Coordinates of C-alpha atoms and ligand atoms in Angstrom, one line a residue:
X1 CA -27.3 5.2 -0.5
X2 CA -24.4 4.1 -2.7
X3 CA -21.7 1.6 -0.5
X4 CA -18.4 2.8 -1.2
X5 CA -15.0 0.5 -1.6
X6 CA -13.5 2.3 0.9
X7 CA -14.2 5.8 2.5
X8 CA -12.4 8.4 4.7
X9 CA -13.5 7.9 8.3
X10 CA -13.3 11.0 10.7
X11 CA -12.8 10.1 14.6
X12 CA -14.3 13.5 15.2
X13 CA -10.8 14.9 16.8
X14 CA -9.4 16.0 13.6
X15 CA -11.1 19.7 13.8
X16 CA -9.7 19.9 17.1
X17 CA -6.2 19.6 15.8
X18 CA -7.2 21.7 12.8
X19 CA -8.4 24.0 14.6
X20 CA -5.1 24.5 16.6
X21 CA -3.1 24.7 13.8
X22 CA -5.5 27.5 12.9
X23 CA -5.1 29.6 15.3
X24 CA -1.1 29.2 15.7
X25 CA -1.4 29.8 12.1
X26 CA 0.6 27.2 10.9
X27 CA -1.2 26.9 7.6
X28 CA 2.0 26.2 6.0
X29 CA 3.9 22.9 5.0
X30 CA 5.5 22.8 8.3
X31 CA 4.6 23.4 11.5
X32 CA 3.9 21.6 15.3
X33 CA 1.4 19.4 13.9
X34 CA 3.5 17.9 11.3
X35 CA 6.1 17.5 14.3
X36 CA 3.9 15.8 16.7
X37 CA 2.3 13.2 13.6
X38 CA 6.2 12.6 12.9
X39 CA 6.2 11.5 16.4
X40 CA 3.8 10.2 16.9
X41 CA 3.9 7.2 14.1
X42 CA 6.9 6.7 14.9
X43 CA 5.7 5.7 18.5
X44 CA 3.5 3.9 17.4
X45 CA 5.5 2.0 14.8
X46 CA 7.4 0.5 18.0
X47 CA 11.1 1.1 17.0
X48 CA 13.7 3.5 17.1
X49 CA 13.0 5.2 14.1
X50 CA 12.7 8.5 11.7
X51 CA 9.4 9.3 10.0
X52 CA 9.3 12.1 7.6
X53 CA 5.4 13.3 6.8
X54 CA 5.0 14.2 3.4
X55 CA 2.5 15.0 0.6
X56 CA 1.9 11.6 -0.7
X57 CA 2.7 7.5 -0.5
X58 CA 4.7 8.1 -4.1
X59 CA 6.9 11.4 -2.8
X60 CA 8.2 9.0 -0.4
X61 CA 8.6 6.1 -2.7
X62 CA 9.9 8.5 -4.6
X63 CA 12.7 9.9 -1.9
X64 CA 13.4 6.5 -0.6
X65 CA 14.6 5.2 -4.2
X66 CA 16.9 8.6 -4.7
X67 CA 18.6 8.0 -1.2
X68 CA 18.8 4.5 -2.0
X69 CA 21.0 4.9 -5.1
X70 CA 18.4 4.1 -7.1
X71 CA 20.0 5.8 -10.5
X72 CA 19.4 5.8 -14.1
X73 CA 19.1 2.5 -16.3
X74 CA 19.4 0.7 -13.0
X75 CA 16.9 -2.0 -12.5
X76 CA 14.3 -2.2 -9.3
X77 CA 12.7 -5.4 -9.1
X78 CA 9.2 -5.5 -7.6
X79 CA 5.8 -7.5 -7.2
X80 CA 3.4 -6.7 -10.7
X81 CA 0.7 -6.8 -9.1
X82 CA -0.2 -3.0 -7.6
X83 CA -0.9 0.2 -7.6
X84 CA 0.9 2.6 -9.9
X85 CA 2.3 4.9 -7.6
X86 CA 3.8 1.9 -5.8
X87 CA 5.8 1.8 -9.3
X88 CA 5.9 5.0 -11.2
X89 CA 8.5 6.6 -8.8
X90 CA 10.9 3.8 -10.6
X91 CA 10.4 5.9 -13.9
X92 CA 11.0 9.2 -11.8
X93 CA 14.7 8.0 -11.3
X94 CA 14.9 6.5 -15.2
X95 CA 15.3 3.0 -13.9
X96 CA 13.8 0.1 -14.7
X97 CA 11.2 -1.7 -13.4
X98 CA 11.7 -5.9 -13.4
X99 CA 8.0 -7.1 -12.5
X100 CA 8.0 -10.5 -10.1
X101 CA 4.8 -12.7 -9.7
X102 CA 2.8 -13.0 -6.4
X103 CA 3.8 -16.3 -3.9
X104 CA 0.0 -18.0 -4.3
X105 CA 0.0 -18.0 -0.2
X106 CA 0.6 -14.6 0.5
X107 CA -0.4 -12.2 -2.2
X108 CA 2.9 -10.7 -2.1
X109 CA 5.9 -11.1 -3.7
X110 CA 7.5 -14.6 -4.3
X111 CA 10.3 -14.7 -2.8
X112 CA 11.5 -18.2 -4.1
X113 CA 12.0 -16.4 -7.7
X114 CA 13.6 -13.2 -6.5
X115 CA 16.4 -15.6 -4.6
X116 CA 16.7 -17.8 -8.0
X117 CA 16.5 -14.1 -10.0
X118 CA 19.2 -12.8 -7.9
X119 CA 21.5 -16.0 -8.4
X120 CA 21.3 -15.8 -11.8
X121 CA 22.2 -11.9 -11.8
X122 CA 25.1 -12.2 -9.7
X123 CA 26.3 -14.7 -12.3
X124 CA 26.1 -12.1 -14.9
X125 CA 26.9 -9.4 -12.3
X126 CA 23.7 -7.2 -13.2
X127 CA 22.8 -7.0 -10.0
X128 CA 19.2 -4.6 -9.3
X129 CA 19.8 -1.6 -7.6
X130 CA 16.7 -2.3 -5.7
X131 CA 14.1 -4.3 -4.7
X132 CA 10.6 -3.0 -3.7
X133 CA 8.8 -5.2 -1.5
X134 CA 4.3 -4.4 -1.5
X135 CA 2.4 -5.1 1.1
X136 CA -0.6 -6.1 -0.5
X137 CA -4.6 -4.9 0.4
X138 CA -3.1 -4.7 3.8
X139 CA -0.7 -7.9 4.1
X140 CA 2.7 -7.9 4.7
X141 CA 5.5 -9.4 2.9
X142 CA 7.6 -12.3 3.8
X143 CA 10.2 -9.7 4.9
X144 CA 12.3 -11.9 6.8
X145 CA 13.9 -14.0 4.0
X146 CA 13.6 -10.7 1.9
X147 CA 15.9 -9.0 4.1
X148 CA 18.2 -11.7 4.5
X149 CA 18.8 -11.7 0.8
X150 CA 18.9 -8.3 0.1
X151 CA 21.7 -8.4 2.7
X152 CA 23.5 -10.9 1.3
X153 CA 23.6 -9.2 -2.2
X154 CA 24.1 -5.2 -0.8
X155 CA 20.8 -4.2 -2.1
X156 CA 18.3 -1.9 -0.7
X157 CA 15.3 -3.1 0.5
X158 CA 11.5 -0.9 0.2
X159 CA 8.8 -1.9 1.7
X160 CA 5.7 -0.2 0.4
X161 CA 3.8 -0.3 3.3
X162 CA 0.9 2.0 1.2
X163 CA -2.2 0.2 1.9
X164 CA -1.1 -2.3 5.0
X165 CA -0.8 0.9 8.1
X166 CA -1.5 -0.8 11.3
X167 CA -0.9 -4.8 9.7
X168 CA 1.8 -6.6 11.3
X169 CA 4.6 -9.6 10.5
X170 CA 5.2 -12.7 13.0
X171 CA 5.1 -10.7 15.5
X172 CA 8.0 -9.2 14.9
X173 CA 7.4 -6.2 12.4
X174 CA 4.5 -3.7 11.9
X175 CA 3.9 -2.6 8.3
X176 CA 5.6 0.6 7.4
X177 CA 8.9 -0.8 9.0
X178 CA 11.7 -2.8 7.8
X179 CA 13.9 -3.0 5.1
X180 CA 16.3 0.5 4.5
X181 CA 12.9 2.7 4.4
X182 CA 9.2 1.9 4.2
X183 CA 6.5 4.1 3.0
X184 CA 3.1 4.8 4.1
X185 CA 0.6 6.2 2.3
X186 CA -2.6 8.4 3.8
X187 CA -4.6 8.9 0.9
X188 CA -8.5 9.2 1.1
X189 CA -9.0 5.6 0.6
X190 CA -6.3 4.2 2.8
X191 CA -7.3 2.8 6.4
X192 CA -6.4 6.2 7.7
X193 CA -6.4 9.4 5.9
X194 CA -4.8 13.1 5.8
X195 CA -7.1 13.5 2.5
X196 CA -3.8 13.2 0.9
X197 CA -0.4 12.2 1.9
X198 CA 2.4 9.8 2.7
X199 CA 4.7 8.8 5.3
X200 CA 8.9 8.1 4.9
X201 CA 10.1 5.4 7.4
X202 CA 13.5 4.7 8.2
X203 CA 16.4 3.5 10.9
X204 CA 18.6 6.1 8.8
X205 CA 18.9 9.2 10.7
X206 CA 21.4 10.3 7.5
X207 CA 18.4 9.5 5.3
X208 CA 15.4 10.9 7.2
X209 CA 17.3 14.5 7.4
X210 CA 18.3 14.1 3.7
X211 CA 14.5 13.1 2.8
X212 CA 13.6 16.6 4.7
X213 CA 16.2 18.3 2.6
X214 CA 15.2 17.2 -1.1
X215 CA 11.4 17.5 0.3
X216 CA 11.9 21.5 0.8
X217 CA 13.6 21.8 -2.7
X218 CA 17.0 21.3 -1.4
X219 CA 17.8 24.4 0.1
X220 CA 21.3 24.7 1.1
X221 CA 22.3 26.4 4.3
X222 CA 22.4 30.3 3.4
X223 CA 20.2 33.1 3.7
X224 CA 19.5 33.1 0.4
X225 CA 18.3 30.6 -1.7
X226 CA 21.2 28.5 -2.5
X227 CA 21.2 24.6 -4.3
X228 CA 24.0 22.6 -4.4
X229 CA 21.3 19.5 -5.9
X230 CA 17.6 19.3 -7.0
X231 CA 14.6 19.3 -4.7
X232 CA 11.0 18.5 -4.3
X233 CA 8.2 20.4 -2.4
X234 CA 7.1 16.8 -1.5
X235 CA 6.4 17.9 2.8
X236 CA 2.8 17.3 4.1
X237 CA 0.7 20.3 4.8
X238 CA 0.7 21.3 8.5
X239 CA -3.1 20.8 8.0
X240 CA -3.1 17.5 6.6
X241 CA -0.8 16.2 9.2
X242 CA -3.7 17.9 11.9
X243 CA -6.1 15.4 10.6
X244 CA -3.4 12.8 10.7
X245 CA -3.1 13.3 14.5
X246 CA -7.3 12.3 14.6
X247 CA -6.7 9.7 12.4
X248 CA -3.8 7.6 14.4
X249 CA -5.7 7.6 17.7
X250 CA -8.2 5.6 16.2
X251 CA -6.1 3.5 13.9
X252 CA -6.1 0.0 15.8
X253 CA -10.1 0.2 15.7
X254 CA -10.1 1.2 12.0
X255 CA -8.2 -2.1 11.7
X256 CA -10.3 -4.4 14.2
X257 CA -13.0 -3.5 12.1
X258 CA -12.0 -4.0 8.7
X259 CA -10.5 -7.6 9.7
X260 CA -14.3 -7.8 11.3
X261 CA -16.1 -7.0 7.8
X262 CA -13.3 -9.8 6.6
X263 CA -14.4 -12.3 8.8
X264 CA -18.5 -11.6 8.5
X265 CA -18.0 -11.9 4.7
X266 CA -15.6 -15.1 5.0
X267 CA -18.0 -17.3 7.4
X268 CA -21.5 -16.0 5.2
X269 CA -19.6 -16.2 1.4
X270 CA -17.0 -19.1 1.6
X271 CA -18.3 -22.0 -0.7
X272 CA -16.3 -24.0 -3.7
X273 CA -15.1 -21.7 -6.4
X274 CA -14.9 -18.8 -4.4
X275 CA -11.7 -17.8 -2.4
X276 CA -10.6 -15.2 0.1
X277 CA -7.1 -14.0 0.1
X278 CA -5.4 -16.1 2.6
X279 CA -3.9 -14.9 6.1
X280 CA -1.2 -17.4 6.4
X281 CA -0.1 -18.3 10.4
X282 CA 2.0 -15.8 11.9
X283 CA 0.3 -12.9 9.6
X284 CA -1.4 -10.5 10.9
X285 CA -3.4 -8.0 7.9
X286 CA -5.3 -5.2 8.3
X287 CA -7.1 -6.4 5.3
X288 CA -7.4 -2.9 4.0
X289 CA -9.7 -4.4 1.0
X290 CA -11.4 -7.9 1.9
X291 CA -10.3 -9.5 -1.4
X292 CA -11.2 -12.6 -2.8
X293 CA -11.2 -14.8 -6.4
X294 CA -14.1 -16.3 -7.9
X295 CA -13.8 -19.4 -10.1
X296 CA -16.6 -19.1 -13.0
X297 CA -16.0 -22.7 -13.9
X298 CA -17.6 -23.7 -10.9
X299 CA -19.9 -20.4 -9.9
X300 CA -21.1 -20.0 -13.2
X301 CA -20.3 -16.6 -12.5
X302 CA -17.5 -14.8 -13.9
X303 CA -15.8 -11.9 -11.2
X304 CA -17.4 -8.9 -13.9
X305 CA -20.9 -10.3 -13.2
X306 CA -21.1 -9.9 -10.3
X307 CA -18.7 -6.4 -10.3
X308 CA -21.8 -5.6 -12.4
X309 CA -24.8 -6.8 -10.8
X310 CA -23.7 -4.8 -7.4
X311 CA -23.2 -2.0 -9.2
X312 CA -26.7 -2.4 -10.3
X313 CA -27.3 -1.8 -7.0
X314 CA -24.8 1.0 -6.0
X315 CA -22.3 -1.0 -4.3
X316 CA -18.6 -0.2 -5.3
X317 CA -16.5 -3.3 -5.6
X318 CA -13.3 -3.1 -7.6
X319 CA -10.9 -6.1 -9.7
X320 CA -7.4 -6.3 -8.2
X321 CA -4.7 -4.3 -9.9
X322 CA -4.1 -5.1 -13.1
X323 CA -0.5 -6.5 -13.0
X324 CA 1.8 -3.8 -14.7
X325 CA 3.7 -6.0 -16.9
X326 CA 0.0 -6.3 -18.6
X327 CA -0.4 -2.7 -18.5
X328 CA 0.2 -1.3 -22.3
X329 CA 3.0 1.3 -20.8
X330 CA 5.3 -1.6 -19.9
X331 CA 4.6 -3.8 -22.9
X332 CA 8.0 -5.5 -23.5
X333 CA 9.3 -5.4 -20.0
X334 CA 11.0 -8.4 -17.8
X335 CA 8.9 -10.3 -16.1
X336 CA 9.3 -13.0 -13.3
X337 CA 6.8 -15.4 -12.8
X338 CA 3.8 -18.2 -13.7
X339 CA 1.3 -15.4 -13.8
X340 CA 0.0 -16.5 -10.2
X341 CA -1.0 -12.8 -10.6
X342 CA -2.6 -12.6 -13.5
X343 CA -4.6 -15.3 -12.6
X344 CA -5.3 -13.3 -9.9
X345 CA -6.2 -10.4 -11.6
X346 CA -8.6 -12.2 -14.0
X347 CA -10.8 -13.4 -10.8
X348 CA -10.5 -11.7 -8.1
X349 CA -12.4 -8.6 -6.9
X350 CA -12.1 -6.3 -3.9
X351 CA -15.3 -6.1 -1.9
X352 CA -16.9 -2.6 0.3
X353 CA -14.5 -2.5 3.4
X354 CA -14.7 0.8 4.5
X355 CA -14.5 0.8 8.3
X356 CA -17.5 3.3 8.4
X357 CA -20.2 0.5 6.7
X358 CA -22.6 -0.7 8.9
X359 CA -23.5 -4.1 9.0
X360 CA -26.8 -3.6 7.6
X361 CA -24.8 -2.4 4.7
X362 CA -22.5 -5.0 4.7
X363 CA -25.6 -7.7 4.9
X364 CA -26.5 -5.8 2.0
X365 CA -23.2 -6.4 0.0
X366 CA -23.6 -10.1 1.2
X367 CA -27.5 -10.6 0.3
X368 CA -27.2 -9.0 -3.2
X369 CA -23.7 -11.4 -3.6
X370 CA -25.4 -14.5 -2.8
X371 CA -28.3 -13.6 -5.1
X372 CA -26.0 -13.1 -8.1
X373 CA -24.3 -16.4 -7.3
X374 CA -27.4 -18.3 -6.6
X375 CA -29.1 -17.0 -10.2
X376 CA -26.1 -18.0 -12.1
X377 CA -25.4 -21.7 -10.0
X378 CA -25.4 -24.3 -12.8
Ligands
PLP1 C1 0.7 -0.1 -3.1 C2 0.7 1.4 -3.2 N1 1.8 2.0 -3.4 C3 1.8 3.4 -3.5 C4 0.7 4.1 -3.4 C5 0.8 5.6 -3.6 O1 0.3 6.3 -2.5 P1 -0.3 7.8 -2.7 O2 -1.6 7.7 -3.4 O3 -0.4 8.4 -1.4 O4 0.7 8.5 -3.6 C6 -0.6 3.4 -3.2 C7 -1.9 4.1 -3.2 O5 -2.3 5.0 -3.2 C8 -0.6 2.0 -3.2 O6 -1.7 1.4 -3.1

C-alpha cells in the first residue's frame, strides 16, 4: 500500500454533521453548519475574534489583501519560499510581489532584512502596501517583531496561517491569529480538512462583515440584485464546513501526532549531514510536514536519491517549495536575501506525515531511509 505525504483523516463525526445538514437541507453555501464551524474556530483560536469560512486558503488570502488596501502596482513583500496560493492572490490585486529569504532558525521569514528593507523604503518613501508573513510546514513566524514593525510603518500585516492550524507562538499566539487578518486553509492535505476550503481570521469586525459581503458577490441591500462594487462566490459550502465541525474536534490529536511522527523520525534519522527543521525555544509547530535537509557532501546522497529510491517503494516524499523568485513566472522580480532558501530548497525534502500512518508504516519510511543512506555512505 502506497504511504502518502499527507492524507485526509476522518474522526468518523463528519457524516453525522453531514448528515444534519442533509436533512435541514442546507446544501447550499450557507447554512447552520457554516455558522457553528465560524464559531467554533474562533473558540478555539482563543481570542475575541471574527472568522469567515470560505471556499479556499487563497479566497481568503485573496479578501484579506483587498480589505487591506492592497491595490494595483503596490508591492506585498513576503517569504519565497511557499506554496503558490500563499502568493498568487498578490497578482489577483495586480500588485507586486517582493520575495524575502528564510531566517536559517525558523524557516520563516527573516525578519532582520524586512526591518533593514523597510528602512531603506521609507528613505525612498516606497513603502509596501503589505507584508505577508507564512507559517511554514506548520511553524509560526517570528510575529512579534513582525508586528511591531509593521506598526511602526502603517502596514498591514498577513499571516498565512495555511499549513500551521493548531501550531502556536511563545505562548502567546495560535497560528491563524495575529497580524490585521490570518488565513487558514482546509484543503485535503492540510492537518484538518473540509476536502476543500479556507478560513478568514480577523479582530476587524468592519472586515469580517465586508469579507462576507465580497464573498456572496457583493450584493447590495435590495431585493433585487443590486452592486455598488465587485464580488466573489468565495463562501464555504454548508457541507464542507459539516466536515469541518468533525475535523476540529479532533484537531489537537491530529497535531500530537504529527509532532509524534516528528520526533520518531528525529531520534532514529538524526546523524551528520542530515538536518530537521528546527523548533526554536518558545515554538510550538504542528509540524504539518516533518521536513528536513540532507547534505550530499557528507551522505553521499543527494535529497532526489533518496526522493527516488522511496518512491521505488511507494512512499510519497516531496522537495520543499521551490522558492518563487526561482520559479520562471517571476523571473526578474526583487528579491531579498542570501538564498538561505534556495539552499533549502536544493536539500531538503518533506517526509510521509500524515496523522493516519501507522508506525509500522512509518518504520517503513525509516527502514527504506536508512537503507538508501547506508548504500550510498562513502
Ligand atoms: C502556505 C500556503 N498558503 C496558501 C495555501 C492555499 O490554500 P488553498 O489550497 O486552500 O487555496 C496553501 C496550500 O494549500 C499553502 O500551503
Amino acid at each position: 500500500m502506497k504511504i502518502y505525504l499527507s492524507r485526509p483523516h476522518m474522526s468518523g463525526r463528519e457524516l453525522d454533521y453531514v448528515r444534519e445538514a442533509f436533512e435541514s437541507n442546507y446544501v447550499a453555501p450557507l447554512g447552520p453548519q457554516v455558522d457553528a464551524f465560524e464559531a467554533a474556530t474562533a473558540s478555539y483560536l482563543g481570542e475575541r475574534l471574527h472568522c469567515v469560512a470560505l471556499s479556499s486558503g487563497s479566497a481568503a488570502l485573496h479578501l484579506a489583501l483587498r480589505l487591506s488596501g492592497v491595490a494595483t502596482d503596490s508591492e506585498v513583500w513576503v517569504s519565497s519560499m511557499t506554496f503558490a496560493g500563499g502568493i498568487f492572490p498578490v497578482l489577483y490585486q495586480g500588485a507586486r510581489p517582493v520575495f524575502f529569504d528564510l531566517d536559517p532558525s525558523t524557516w520563516t521569514i527573516n525578519v532582520d532584512l524586512v526591518v533593514e528593507a523597510l528602512k531603506d523604503a521609507a528613505r525612498r518613501n516606497h513603502l509596501p502596501s503589505a507584508i505577508i508573513a507564512t507559517d511554514l510546514y506548520g511553524q509560526s513566524a517570528d510575529l512579534d517583531p513582525l508586528e511591531t514593525v509593521a506598526g511602526e510603518y502603517g502596514i498591514a500585516l498577513i499571516l498565512d496561517s495555511a499549513e500551521s492550524f493548531g501550531a502556536e507562538y511563545r505562548g502567546k499566539r495560535k497560528c491563524g491569529t495575529g497580524g490585521d487578518a490570518a488565513i487558514l486553509s482546509f484543503n485535503g492535505n492540510k492537518i484538518i480538512t473540509t476536502s476543500g476550503g479556507g478560513m478568514l481570521v480577523t479582530r476587524s469586525e468592519k472586515m469580517a462583515s465586508q469579507a462576507r459581503f465580497l464573498a456572496t458577490q457583493a450584493r447590495d441591500p435590495a431585493p433585487h440584485y443590486e452592486h455598488s462594487t465587485y464580488g466573489y462566490n468565495y463562501r464555504l459550502s454548508n457541507i464542507s464546513a459539516a466536515i469541518g465541525l468533525g475535523q476540529l474536534e479532533v484537531l489537537d490529536q491530529r497535531v500530537a501526532k504529527r509532532r509524534d511522527i516528528y520526533r520518531r523520525y528525529k531520534s532514529a534519522l538524526e546523524q551528520p549531514g542530515l538536518s530537521f527543521m528546527p523548533e526554536p525555544e518558545g515554538y510550538y509547530s504542528s509540524h504539518w510536514l516533518t521536513a528536513l535537509t540532507l547534505d550530499p557532501a557528507v551522505l553521499g546522497v543527494s535529497r532526489e536519491d533518496v526522493r527516488l529510491a522511496l518512491l521505488e517503494h511507494e512512499i510519497e516524499s516531496r522537495p520543499l517549495w521551490k522558492p518563487m523568485h526561482l520559479q520562471p513566472l517571476f523571473r526578474g522580480a526583487r528579491y531579498v536575501g542570501q538564498g538561505v532558501d534556495e539552499g533549502l530548497f536544493e536539500t531538503g525534502l518533506c517526509l510521509p506525515s500524515g496523522s493516519d500512518m501507522s508506525d509500522a508504516q512509518q518504520d517503513e519510511v525509516i527502514a527504506r531511509l536508512t537503507t538508501v543512506l547506508n548504500r550510498h555512505q562513502p
